[in-house]
Tab-separated table of C-alpha atoms and ligand atoms in Angstrom:
chain	number	residue	atom	x	y	z
Y	1	UNK	CA	39.465	-101.125	-54.441
Y	2	UNK	CA	40.789	-102.734	-57.604
Y	3	UNK	CA	38.229	-105.107	-59.068
Y	4	UNK	CA	38.705	-107.893	-61.616
Y	5	UNK	CA	35.677	-109.437	-63.314
Y	6	UNK	CA	35.566	-112.929	-64.844
Y	7	UNK	CA	33.024	-113.686	-67.553
Y	8	UNK	CA	32.199	-116.403	-70.059
Y	9	UNK	CA	29.291	-114.873	-71.963
Y	10	UNK	CA	26.848	-111.986	-72.221
Y	11	UNK	CA	28.321	-109.885	-69.438
Y	12	UNK	CA	25.276	-107.914	-68.286
Y	13	UNK	CA	26.258	-108.238	-64.610
Y	14	UNK	CA	29.796	-107.174	-65.534
Y	15	UNK	CA	28.389	-104.046	-67.202
Y	16	UNK	CA	26.240	-103.332	-64.123
Y	17	UNK	CA	29.336	-103.470	-61.893
Y	18	UNK	CA	31.352	-101.306	-64.300
Y	19	UNK	CA	28.488	-98.767	-64.389
Y	20	UNK	CA	28.283	-98.847	-60.588
Y	21	UNK	CA	32.003	-98.102	-60.324
Y	22	UNK	CA	32.088	-95.482	-63.080
Y	23	UNK	CA	29.043	-93.656	-61.662
Y	24	UNK	CA	30.569	-93.620	-58.157
Y	25	UNK	CA	27.770	-95.713	-56.625
Y	26	UNK	CA	30.518	-98.195	-55.759
Y	27	UNK	CA	33.009	-95.779	-54.190
Y	28	UNK	CA	36.788	-95.509	-54.570
Y	29	UNK	CA	37.052	-98.415	-56.959
Y	30	UNK	CA	38.267	-99.292	-60.403
Y	31	UNK	CA	37.538	-102.263	-62.639
Y	32	UNK	CA	41.067	-103.031	-63.801
Y	33	UNK	CA	40.402	-106.078	-65.978
Y	34	UNK	CA	37.651	-108.180	-67.482
Y	35	UNK	CA	38.897	-111.700	-68.152
Y	36	UNK	CA	37.018	-114.225	-70.274
Y	37	UNK	CA	37.734	-117.918	-70.714
Y	38	UNK	CA	35.764	-117.796	-73.988
Y	39	UNK	CA	36.999	-115.968	-77.076
Y	40	UNK	CA	33.428	-115.449	-78.240
Y	41	UNK	CA	32.062	-113.884	-75.023
Y	42	UNK	CA	29.816	-110.946	-75.973
Y	43	UNK	CA	30.798	-109.253	-72.738
Y	44	UNK	CA	34.302	-108.625	-74.098
Y	45	UNK	CA	32.900	-106.156	-76.638
Y	46	UNK	CA	30.853	-104.438	-73.933
Y	47	UNK	CA	33.891	-104.181	-71.629
Y	48	UNK	CA	35.928	-102.566	-74.412
Y	49	UNK	CA	33.106	-100.081	-75.008
Y	50	UNK	CA	33.386	-99.197	-71.299
Y	51	UNK	CA	37.157	-98.745	-71.817
Y	52	UNK	CA	38.106	-101.600	-69.509
Y	53	UNK	CA	41.131	-103.745	-70.283
Y	54	UNK	CA	40.074	-107.180	-71.532
Y	55	UNK	CA	41.981	-110.453	-71.549
Y	56	UNK	CA	41.109	-113.854	-72.955
Y	57	UNK	CA	42.520	-116.798	-71.029
Y	58	UNK	CA	41.213	-119.944	-72.661
Y	59	UNK	CA	41.593	-123.379	-71.172
Y	60	UNK	CA	43.564	-124.708	-74.190
Y	61	UNK	CA	43.607	-128.304	-72.949
Y	62	UNK	CA	45.302	-127.319	-69.688
Y	63	UNK	CA	44.299	-128.571	-66.264
Y	64	UNK	CA	42.044	-126.402	-64.110
Y	65	UNK	CA	45.064	-125.601	-61.926
Y	66	UNK	CA	47.199	-124.441	-64.850
Y	67	UNK	CA	44.393	-122.366	-66.324
Y	68	UNK	CA	43.619	-120.778	-62.965
Y	69	UNK	CA	47.313	-120.053	-62.337
Y	70	UNK	CA	47.425	-117.846	-65.419
Y	71	UNK	CA	44.289	-115.979	-64.362
Y	72	UNK	CA	45.602	-115.542	-60.798
Y	73	UNK	CA	48.844	-114.162	-62.203
Y	74	UNK	CA	47.015	-111.644	-64.430
Y	75	UNK	CA	44.855	-110.538	-61.486
Y	76	UNK	CA	47.817	-110.227	-59.099
Y	77	UNK	CA	49.823	-108.269	-61.684
Y	78	UNK	CA	47.060	-105.684	-61.632
Y	79	UNK	CA	46.800	-105.725	-57.809
Y	80	UNK	CA	43.207	-106.945	-57.916
Y	81	UNK	CA	41.665	-107.100	-54.440
Y	82	UNK	CA	38.152	-108.228	-55.315
Y	83	UNK	CA	37.255	-110.813	-57.959
Y	84	UNK	CA	33.680	-110.788	-59.240
Y	85	UNK	CA	32.442	-113.808	-61.161
Y	86	UNK	CA	29.762	-112.659	-63.557
Y	87	UNK	CA	28.466	-115.579	-65.595
Y	88	UNK	CA	31.889	-117.266	-65.392
Y	89	UNK	CA	31.172	-120.882	-66.233
Y	90	UNK	CA	34.087	-122.673	-64.587
Y	91	UNK	CA	34.559	-123.939	-61.060
Y	92	UNK	CA	37.596	-122.371	-59.377
Y	93	UNK	CA	40.485	-124.479	-58.068
Y	94	UNK	CA	41.524	-124.540	-54.399
Y	95	UNK	CA	44.563	-122.445	-55.264
Y	96	UNK	CA	42.397	-119.757	-56.842
Y	97	UNK	CA	40.096	-119.589	-53.811
Y	98	UNK	CA	43.114	-119.464	-51.463
Y	99	UNK	CA	44.779	-116.719	-53.500
Y	100	UNK	CA	41.887	-114.339	-52.701
Y	101	UNK	CA	40.457	-115.338	-49.301
Y	102	UNK	CA	36.920	-113.937	-48.879
Y	103	UNK	CA	37.621	-111.795	-51.893
Y	104	UNK	CA	35.843	-113.737	-54.649
Y	105	UNK	CA	32.110	-113.297	-55.093
Y	106	UNK	CA	29.542	-114.707	-57.499
Y	107	UNK	CA	25.925	-114.190	-58.488
Y	108	UNK	CA	23.583	-117.122	-59.033
Y	109	UNK	CA	20.007	-116.941	-60.369
Y	110	UNK	CA	18.243	-118.834	-57.560
Y	111	UNK	CA	17.769	-118.620	-53.827
Y	112	UNK	CA	20.726	-120.754	-52.776
Y	113	UNK	CA	21.108	-123.433	-51.538
Y	114	UNK	CA	18.241	-124.362	-53.857
Y	115	UNK	CA	18.919	-125.021	-57.529
Y	116	UNK	CA	22.699	-124.924	-57.769
Y	117	UNK	CA	24.410	-125.359	-61.104
Y	118	UNK	CA	23.234	-124.847	-64.650
Y	119	UNK	CA	19.743	-123.673	-65.659
Y	120	UNK	CA	18.707	-122.699	-62.151
Y	121	UNK	CA	15.594	-120.924	-63.462
Y	122	UNK	CA	14.460	-124.051	-65.361
Y	123	UNK	CA	15.120	-126.154	-62.244
Y	124	UNK	CA	12.939	-123.770	-60.193
Y	125	UNK	CA	10.051	-123.971	-62.663
Y	126	UNK	CA	10.279	-127.740	-62.948
Y	127	UNK	CA	10.321	-128.114	-59.166
Y	128	UNK	CA	7.202	-125.945	-58.952
Y	129	UNK	CA	8.442	-123.361	-56.443
Y	130	UNK	CA	6.339	-120.187	-56.141
Y	131	UNK	CA	9.299	-117.925	-55.451
Y	132	UNK	CA	12.868	-118.006	-56.616
Y	133	UNK	CA	15.352	-115.157	-56.965
Y	134	UNK	CA	19.058	-114.479	-56.955
Y	135	UNK	CA	21.957	-114.797	-54.536
Y	136	UNK	CA	25.325	-113.095	-54.223
Y	137	UNK	CA	27.759	-115.265	-52.282
Y	138	UNK	CA	31.423	-115.745	-51.496
Y	139	UNK	CA	33.048	-118.382	-53.657
Y	140	UNK	CA	34.602	-121.528	-52.242
Y	141	UNK	CA	35.786	-124.689	-53.955
Y	142	UNK	CA	32.308	-126.197	-54.287
Y	143	UNK	CA	29.736	-125.182	-56.850
Y	144	UNK	CA	27.490	-122.263	-55.782
Y	145	UNK	CA	28.291	-123.005	-52.161
Y	146	UNK	CA	30.053	-120.176	-50.259
Y	147	UNK	CA	28.612	-117.921	-47.539
Y	148	UNK	CA	25.628	-115.859	-48.672
Y	149	UNK	CA	26.044	-112.088	-48.844
Y	150	UNK	CA	22.610	-111.029	-50.140
Y	151	UNK	CA	19.487	-112.474	-51.703
Y	152	UNK	CA	16.480	-111.129	-53.515
Y	153	UNK	CA	13.174	-112.979	-53.777
Y	154	UNK	CA	11.404	-112.976	-57.150
Y	155	UNK	CA	7.946	-114.425	-57.781
Y	156	UNK	CA	7.591	-117.428	-60.089
Y	157	UNK	CA	4.407	-116.921	-62.127
Y	158	UNK	CA	2.187	-119.782	-63.304
Y	159	UNK	CA	2.882	-119.070	-66.947
Y	160	UNK	CA	6.636	-118.486	-66.565
Y	161	UNK	CA	9.040	-120.148	-68.960
Y	162	UNK	CA	12.755	-120.408	-68.138
Y	163	UNK	CA	13.229	-117.388	-70.424
Y	164	UNK	CA	10.600	-115.125	-68.792
Y	165	UNK	CA	11.727	-116.069	-65.283
Y	166	UNK	CA	15.400	-115.546	-66.211
Y	167	UNK	CA	14.594	-112.093	-67.583
Y	168	UNK	CA	12.663	-111.100	-64.432
Y	169	UNK	CA	15.393	-112.374	-62.098
Y	170	UNK	CA	18.107	-110.669	-64.169
Y	171	UNK	CA	16.551	-107.236	-63.531
Y	172	UNK	CA	17.173	-107.788	-59.818
Y	173	UNK	CA	20.582	-109.431	-60.262
Y	174	UNK	CA	22.151	-106.195	-61.440
Y	175	UNK	CA	21.138	-104.114	-58.423
Y	176	UNK	CA	21.809	-106.945	-55.972
Y	177	UNK	CA	25.309	-107.433	-57.377
Y	178	UNK	CA	26.138	-103.718	-57.391
Y	179	UNK	CA	24.885	-103.311	-53.799
Y	180	UNK	CA	26.895	-106.354	-52.705
Y	181	UNK	CA	30.096	-105.060	-54.310
Y	182	UNK	CA	29.496	-101.705	-52.596
Y	183	UNK	CA	29.126	-103.527	-49.277
Y	184	UNK	CA	32.419	-105.374	-49.730
Y	185	UNK	CA	34.257	-102.251	-50.913
Y	186	UNK	CA	32.998	-100.288	-47.917
Y	187	UNK	CA	34.006	-103.147	-45.570
Y	188	UNK	CA	30.607	-102.864	-43.990
Y	189	UNK	CA	30.137	-106.516	-43.037
Y	190	UNK	CA	31.486	-109.386	-40.958
Y	191	UNK	CA	32.013	-113.028	-41.831
Y	192	UNK	CA	31.555	-115.648	-39.110
Y	193	UNK	CA	31.814	-119.059	-40.705
Y	194	UNK	CA	28.863	-119.185	-43.089
Y	195	UNK	CA	27.155	-116.120	-41.661
Y	196	UNK	CA	27.739	-112.781	-43.309
Y	197	UNK	CA	26.279	-110.065	-41.138
Y	198	UNK	CA	25.933	-106.294	-40.763
Y	199	UNK	CA	24.747	-104.066	-43.552
Y	200	UNK	CA	23.450	-107.047	-45.509
Y	201	UNK	CA	20.469	-107.190	-43.177
Y	202	UNK	CA	19.765	-103.503	-43.641
Y	203	UNK	CA	20.046	-103.993	-47.345
Y	204	UNK	CA	17.498	-106.794	-47.373
Y	205	UNK	CA	15.068	-104.928	-45.167
Y	206	UNK	CA	15.011	-102.119	-47.681
Y	207	UNK	CA	13.917	-104.432	-50.471
Y	208	UNK	CA	10.291	-104.931	-51.419
Y	209	UNK	CA	9.802	-108.651	-51.929
Z	1	LIG	C1	23.347	-114.645	-64.701
Z	1	LIG	O1	22.039	-115.148	-64.674
Z	1	LIG	C2	24.088	-115.027	-63.443
Z	1	LIG	O2	23.254	-115.098	-62.323
Z	1	LIG	C3	24.620	-116.385	-63.783
Z	1	LIG	O3	24.953	-116.334	-65.135
Z	1	LIG	C4	24.181	-115.314	-65.772
Z	1	LIG	C5	25.172	-114.380	-66.385
Z	1	LIG	O4	24.543	-113.347	-67.118
Z	1	LIG	N1	25.726	-116.740	-62.922
Z	1	LIG	P1	25.416	-112.128	-67.605
Z	1	LIG	O5	26.578	-112.721	-68.412
Z	1	LIG	O6	25.882	-111.377	-66.412
Z	1	LIG	O7	24.502	-111.322	-68.481
C-alpha cells in the first residue's frame, strides 16, 4: 500500500512508520511522500535521511480548502492509498476527508474522547486523571473525533510534568501507530459506524496495561 505522511514538526511517529515499512513489519508498503505544512519541520530532515521524498506545502494565506486541494493533488499524483497524520497541526477540510474515505488516520496523545486538541498531556495532568495514553483513530472533519482503531493506557504518575508524561506516552505511540498501520494495510478490520472491530481487539489484549 502506498502511504503518505503529513507532519508539522518533530516527526518521530513518521520515522516509526517509515522504519516499520522499511523493516517489513508493515508488509507490502511504501512511504511515497512526507508532506509538511511547515518549512522548519525537523521531520523533513529525518525523512530525507530515510530517503523518502519530501514536500513542503505551506498555507501561504490560502483558505483551508485551497491548501488541502494542493496536498490532495500531491497525494493522488503518487497514488497514495493511506494518509497518516503524524503531528500534523491542521484540521482537514471536508473535501480532504472525502478524498480518502476511511483512509486517513491520526495519533493523539490521550485516551480519546478525553483531552482533544492541543497539549493533551497537560490537560490530563491538570484534570488529575490517574491514567492517560494514546489513541490511533480515523480522521473525520472534527478535531480528534473519528472512529477509534487502537488505544494504549499509560499511567499518570503523581510527580509527572507535561514533559515527563509526554515522553512516556510517546514511547507507546510509536508501536501503537505502527501496529495500527499494519492492521489497515492487512485489511484485518471492519468499520461499523464508530466501531472498528476485528484484529484491534486481539491487538489490545496482547498489551500489558
Ligand atoms: C505526538 O504526541 C502525537 O500524538 C501528536 O503530536 C505529536 C507528534 O510528535 N499528534 P512527532 O512529530 O510524531 O514526534
